[in-house]
Short mmCIF file of C-alpha atoms in Angstrom, two decimals:
data_model
loop_
_atom_site.label_atom_id
_atom_site.label_comp_id
_atom_site.label_asym_id
_atom_site.label_seq_id
_atom_site.Cartn_x
_atom_site.Cartn_y
_atom_site.Cartn_z
CA MET A 91 6.43 21.56 -18.92
CA THR A 92 3.11 21.24 -20.83
CA SER A 93 1.18 18.15 -20.13
CA ARG A 94 0.04 15.74 -22.95
CA ASP A 95 -3.50 15.00 -23.49
CA ALA A 96 -4.47 12.67 -21.05
CA CYS A 97 -7.09 10.90 -23.22
CA GLN A 98 -4.41 10.33 -25.88
CA VAL A 99 -2.04 9.03 -23.27
CA LEU A 100 -4.83 6.63 -22.07
CA ARG A 101 -5.42 5.36 -25.71
CA GLU A 102 -1.71 4.81 -26.27
CA LEU A 103 -1.10 2.84 -22.87
CA SER A 104 -4.35 0.70 -22.94
CA SER A 105 -3.91 -2.62 -24.69
CA ASP A 106 -5.95 -5.77 -25.42
CA ASP A 107 -2.76 -7.61 -24.42
CA ASN A 108 -3.01 -6.37 -20.94
CA PRO A 109 -3.19 -7.24 -18.24
CA PRO A 110 -0.37 -9.85 -18.01
CA ARG A 111 -1.91 -13.40 -18.11
CA ASP A 112 -0.70 -14.36 -14.58
CA LEU A 113 -1.20 -10.80 -12.92
CA PRO A 114 -1.68 -11.48 -9.09
CA ARG A 115 -4.73 -9.59 -8.22
CA PHE A 116 -3.68 -8.28 -4.86
CA PHE A 117 -4.21 -4.72 -3.76
CA HIS A 118 -1.72 -3.89 -0.96
CA PHE A 119 -2.22 -0.92 1.44
CA GLN A 120 -0.45 0.20 4.76
CA SER A 121 -2.00 1.81 7.58
CA LYS A 122 -1.79 2.06 11.40
CA THR A 123 -5.24 0.78 11.77
CA ARG A 124 -7.68 -1.55 9.52
CA ASP A 125 -9.90 1.33 9.10
CA LEU A 126 -10.43 2.19 5.45
CA THR A 127 -9.98 5.62 4.06
CA LYS A 128 -12.47 6.85 1.52
CA GLU A 129 -9.83 6.55 -1.04
CA THR A 130 -8.91 2.85 -0.29
CA LYS A 131 -12.79 2.28 -0.42
CA SER A 132 -12.82 3.51 -3.95
CA TRP A 133 -10.24 0.69 -5.00
CA MET A 134 -12.37 -1.88 -3.45
CA LYS A 135 -15.55 -0.56 -5.28
CA VAL A 136 -14.12 -0.08 -8.66
CA LEU A 137 -12.12 -3.42 -8.69
CA GLU A 138 -15.05 -5.25 -7.12
CA MET A 139 -12.85 -6.75 -4.53
CA HIS A 140 -13.57 -9.85 -2.40
CA PRO A 141 -15.14 -8.29 0.84
CA THR A 142 -12.65 -10.12 3.12
CA ILE A 143 -9.37 -8.17 3.67
CA GLN A 144 -6.44 -10.39 4.04
CA GLU A 145 -3.24 -10.06 6.31
CA TYR A 146 0.10 -11.63 6.32
CA PRO A 147 0.87 -14.43 6.46
CA ASN A 148 -2.68 -15.60 5.48
CA ILE A 149 -2.46 -14.27 1.82
CA LYS A 150 -3.93 -16.25 -1.09
CA SER A 151 -5.76 -15.31 -4.07
CA ASN A 152 -9.57 -15.88 -3.99
CA SER A 153 -9.57 -16.59 -7.70
CA ALA A 154 -7.63 -15.64 -10.80
CA SER A 155 -10.17 -13.01 -11.74
CA ILE A 156 -11.19 -11.46 -8.43
CA TRP A 157 -9.06 -8.65 -6.80
CA THR A 158 -8.15 -9.10 -2.98
CA ALA A 159 -7.26 -6.49 -0.61
CA VAL A 160 -4.26 -6.98 1.68
CA TYR A 161 -3.68 -4.95 4.78
CA TRP A 162 -0.22 -4.29 6.13
CA SER A 163 0.50 -2.70 9.52
CA GLU A 164 3.99 -1.96 11.03
CA ASP A 165 4.08 -5.24 12.88
CA LEU A 166 3.02 -7.41 9.86
CA CYS A 167 5.90 -5.64 7.90
CA LYS A 168 8.35 -6.44 10.43
CA LYS A 169 7.05 -10.12 10.60
CA LEU A 170 7.50 -10.27 6.68
CA VAL A 171 11.12 -9.04 6.88
CA GLN A 172 11.94 -11.62 9.71
CA ASP A 173 10.43 -14.53 7.83
CA HIS A 174 11.52 -13.81 4.20
CA PHE A 175 14.40 -11.22 4.30
CA PRO A 176 16.38 -11.97 7.58
CA ASN A 177 19.46 -10.62 5.98
CA PHE A 178 17.67 -7.19 5.60
CA LEU A 179 16.28 -7.41 9.15
CA PRO A 180 19.32 -5.38 10.64
CA VAL A 181 18.91 -2.58 8.11
CA PHE A 182 15.18 -2.48 8.65
CA LYS A 183 15.43 -2.40 12.39
CA SER A 184 18.25 0.23 12.37
CA TYR A 185 16.27 2.93 10.32
CA PRO A 186 15.90 6.06 12.56
CA HIS A 187 12.63 7.05 10.80
CA ASN A 188 9.51 4.99 10.67
CA ILE A 189 8.86 5.97 7.16
CA GLN A 190 12.02 4.20 6.13
CA ARG A 191 10.47 0.87 7.39
CA VAL A 192 7.22 1.73 5.72
CA ASP A 193 9.00 2.48 2.39
CA SER A 194 11.12 -0.58 2.34
CA CYS A 195 8.22 -2.78 3.23
CA ARG A 196 6.34 -1.66 0.00
CA TYR A 197 9.13 -3.07 -2.10
CA LEU A 198 9.36 -6.31 -0.27
CA ILE A 199 5.63 -6.93 -0.47
CA LEU A 200 5.62 -6.55 -4.20
CA TYR A 201 8.62 -8.79 -4.39
CA MET A 202 6.92 -11.52 -2.47
CA TYR A 203 3.56 -11.13 -3.90
CA GLY A 204 3.17 -8.92 -6.90
CA GLY A 205 -0.06 -6.91 -7.46
CA VAL A 206 -0.67 -3.29 -6.89
CA TYR A 207 0.50 -1.07 -3.98
CA ALA A 208 -1.11 2.26 -3.29
CA ASP A 209 -1.02 4.87 -0.45
CA THR A 210 -4.25 5.39 1.43
CA ASP A 211 -4.75 8.83 0.01
CA ILE A 212 -4.81 7.67 -3.56
CA SER A 213 -8.30 6.97 -4.98
CA LEU A 214 -9.27 4.98 -8.21
CA HIS A 215 -11.26 6.66 -10.89
CA ALA A 216 -11.12 4.04 -13.61
CA ILE A 217 -14.50 3.03 -15.07
CA ASP A 218 -13.95 -0.52 -13.93
CA ALA A 219 -11.42 -3.23 -13.30
CA THR A 220 -11.00 -3.91 -17.04
CA GLU A 221 -10.05 -0.25 -17.74
CA PHE A 222 -7.52 -0.33 -15.02
CA GLU A 223 -6.15 -3.70 -15.83
CA ARG A 224 -5.59 -2.74 -19.59
CA LEU A 225 -3.02 -0.21 -18.33
CA LEU A 226 -0.98 -2.82 -16.41
CA ARG A 227 2.04 -4.03 -18.44
CA PRO A 228 4.31 -7.06 -17.82
CA GLY A 229 7.03 -6.26 -15.04
CA VAL A 230 7.18 -3.31 -12.72
CA GLY A 231 5.09 -0.15 -12.84
CA LEU A 232 6.27 3.11 -11.18
CA VAL A 233 4.10 6.17 -10.84
CA GLU A 234 5.77 9.23 -12.49
CA SER A 235 6.56 12.18 -10.17
CA PRO A 236 5.30 15.71 -11.15
CA TYR A 237 8.15 16.99 -8.86
CA ARG A 238 10.75 16.76 -11.69
CA TYR A 239 13.27 19.06 -9.72
CA ASN A 240 13.31 16.29 -7.08
CA GLU A 241 12.85 12.77 -8.59
CA LYS A 242 11.46 10.90 -11.73
CA PHE A 243 9.26 8.31 -9.84
CA GLN A 244 7.41 8.18 -6.71
CA ASN A 245 6.66 5.00 -4.50
CA SER A 246 3.06 6.17 -3.62
CA LEU A 247 1.65 3.69 -6.40
CA MET A 248 3.51 0.84 -7.78
CA THR A 249 2.62 -2.39 -9.63
CA ALA A 250 4.14 -5.67 -10.22
CA SER A 251 2.84 -8.33 -12.79
CA SER A 252 4.61 -11.27 -10.82
CA PRO A 253 6.43 -11.96 -7.66
CA GLY A 254 10.00 -12.11 -7.63
CA HIS A 255 11.10 -9.56 -10.13
CA VAL A 256 14.79 -8.91 -10.13
CA PHE A 257 14.38 -5.09 -9.97
CA TRP A 258 13.42 -5.52 -6.39
CA ASN A 259 16.62 -7.43 -5.66
CA ILE A 260 18.50 -4.25 -6.99
CA THR A 261 16.23 -2.08 -4.89
CA ILE A 262 17.12 -4.05 -1.78
CA ASP A 263 20.85 -3.96 -2.61
CA VAL A 264 20.52 -0.02 -2.89
CA MET A 265 18.71 0.27 0.29
CA VAL A 266 21.51 -1.80 2.10
CA GLU A 267 24.16 0.34 0.72
CA ARG A 268 22.40 3.41 1.95
CA GLN A 269 21.42 2.11 5.32
CA ARG A 270 23.42 4.80 7.17
CA GLN A 271 21.97 7.51 4.94
CA ASN A 272 19.56 9.60 7.16
CA GLU A 273 17.71 11.45 4.36
CA VAL A 274 14.58 9.43 3.63
CA LEU A 275 14.28 10.32 0.08
CA LEU A 276 17.73 9.09 -0.86
CA SER A 277 17.71 5.92 1.67
CA THR A 278 14.27 4.42 1.04
CA GLY A 279 12.10 7.02 -0.91
CA PRO A 280 11.58 8.20 -4.52
CA LYS A 281 15.25 9.34 -4.99
CA MET A 282 16.47 5.73 -4.10
CA ILE A 283 13.83 4.14 -6.33
CA GLY A 284 14.89 6.33 -9.19
CA ASP A 285 18.64 5.37 -8.53
CA ALA A 286 17.49 1.52 -8.51
CA VAL A 287 15.90 2.01 -11.94
CA ASN A 288 19.16 3.49 -13.24
CA ARG A 289 21.11 0.65 -11.84
CA PHE A 290 18.67 -1.90 -13.36
CA THR A 291 18.94 -0.29 -16.68
CA LYS A 292 22.59 -0.41 -16.69
CA SER A 293 22.70 -4.02 -15.60
CA TYR A 294 21.12 -5.19 -18.86
CA ASP A 295 21.87 -4.77 -22.50
CA ARG A 296 19.32 -2.43 -24.32
CA GLY A 297 16.80 -4.23 -26.21
CA THR A 298 16.65 -7.34 -23.80
CA VAL A 299 13.27 -8.48 -22.33
CA GLU A 300 14.39 -7.35 -18.91
CA ILE A 301 15.10 -3.82 -19.93
CA GLN A 302 11.49 -3.35 -21.08
CA ASP A 303 10.20 -4.48 -17.62
CA ILE A 304 10.20 -1.12 -15.85
CA HIS A 305 7.31 1.03 -16.92
CA THR A 306 6.24 4.55 -16.03
CA LEU A 307 2.72 5.19 -14.83
CA PRO A 308 2.25 8.40 -16.63
CA CYS A 309 1.32 11.35 -14.43
CA GLU A 310 -1.35 12.51 -16.75
CA LEU A 311 -3.38 9.46 -15.68
CA PHE A 312 -2.09 8.70 -12.33
CA GLN A 313 -0.66 11.68 -10.46
CA ARG A 314 -1.83 15.21 -11.43
CA LEU A 315 -1.02 17.83 -8.91
CA PRO A 316 -3.72 19.10 -6.76
CA VAL A 317 -2.63 22.76 -6.62
CA GLY A 318 -5.36 24.81 -5.11
CA ASP A 319 -6.59 21.77 -2.92
CA TRP A 320 -6.00 22.65 0.67
CA ASP A 321 -7.20 19.46 2.29
CA THR A 322 -3.70 18.37 3.26
CA THR A 323 -0.85 19.23 5.69
CA PHE A 324 0.85 22.56 5.91
CA LEU A 325 4.12 21.29 4.53
CA ASN A 326 2.34 19.75 1.50
CA ILE A 327 0.57 22.98 0.85
CA VAL A 328 3.94 24.71 0.96
CA GLY A 329 5.24 22.27 -1.59
CA ARG A 330 2.24 22.68 -3.93
CA GLU A 331 1.53 26.39 -3.63
CA VAL A 332 5.09 27.72 -3.40
CA LEU A 333 7.36 25.29 -4.89
CA ALA A 334 5.02 24.46 -7.83
CA ARG A 335 5.33 28.10 -8.78
CA ALA A 336 8.94 28.72 -8.20
CA ILE A 337 10.49 25.68 -9.61
CA PRO A 338 9.52 24.09 -12.90
CA MET A 339 7.16 21.12 -12.48
CA ARG A 340 6.18 18.18 -14.68
CA GLY A 341 2.96 19.34 -16.41
CA CYS A 342 0.54 16.45 -15.64
CA GLY A 343 -2.98 18.04 -16.51
CA ARG A 344 -5.87 19.30 -14.42
CA TYR A 345 -6.32 17.71 -11.16
CA GLY A 346 -9.78 16.37 -10.28
CA ASN A 347 -11.56 17.06 -13.49
CA GLY A 348 -12.15 13.56 -14.13
CA ARG A 349 -10.97 13.40 -17.74
CA CYS A 350 -9.21 10.24 -18.23
CA GLU A 351 -8.00 10.51 -14.70
CA ILE A 352 -7.43 6.93 -13.49
CA THR A 353 -6.12 7.60 -9.88
CA ARG A 354 -5.93 10.94 -7.94
CA HIS A 355 -3.52 11.59 -5.24
CA SER A 356 -5.06 13.86 -2.68
CA GLY A 357 -1.83 14.24 -0.65
CA ARG A 358 -3.56 14.01 2.69
CA ALA A 359 -1.17 11.29 3.79
CA SER A 360 2.34 12.09 4.62
CA TRP A 361 5.19 10.80 6.77
CA THR A 362 5.25 14.25 8.29
CA ASN A 363 1.77 13.57 9.40
CA ASP A 364 1.48 11.59 12.67
CA ALA A 365 -2.01 10.58 11.72
CA GLY A 366 -0.97 8.49 8.83
CA ILE A 367 1.58 5.88 8.18
CA THR A 368 2.75 7.13 4.90
#
């Protein structure tokens, strides 16, 4: 599938009406340690974040206009579930794969606090905070997957313009229903989030405000395939260099050329990689 012109997509998506007036300017990231990757540092630089990185439960906005970084470890995720999602705790504890707890925590974080979640191998290349914020619409934003043979969305980059969106309730329901599903993609990962979007869409009449609340973060701007970039795990290389040629992919444009490229996903982090939490 041929990609659209990234700069045209950028012009179409960018709006003076964005960001939403009450956008929580929280940037959430997960890792086994508080050490920052170069990609996470790029978010802090471009968004001119407050230098203090916060942790649960001591999370509060520094000001309406200043972005704040929030660090989430495995233990902090577990405490969040214990404190605010006790009915989900048995499911959370029962997952056989740690990545399932990591995945599920992301959705609960955005339900509780809103803001932006990004994997630690995603870098921000917007000119400044204003350019990035003008791309954020009211409701929930999910990054488009280039792997169209596999899923429509990924959960590596997500936005929420306010806490408590009903979409996350539906997401939790789907995860509970699939708690005995051993496959990560279907139980907590991209396929699950795509199914949650479908259920959300069917739950409301077309044309209502709610139905407009799930937005795609187009891959031309946020998720181009880094085919040819070998700075990653072996399994990711196989996925990029073999599957990308054997199975039709979503055309997203040229990776790393900087032309209207808002975020860049290097793919170094993976749930198959013991060095990373994602």
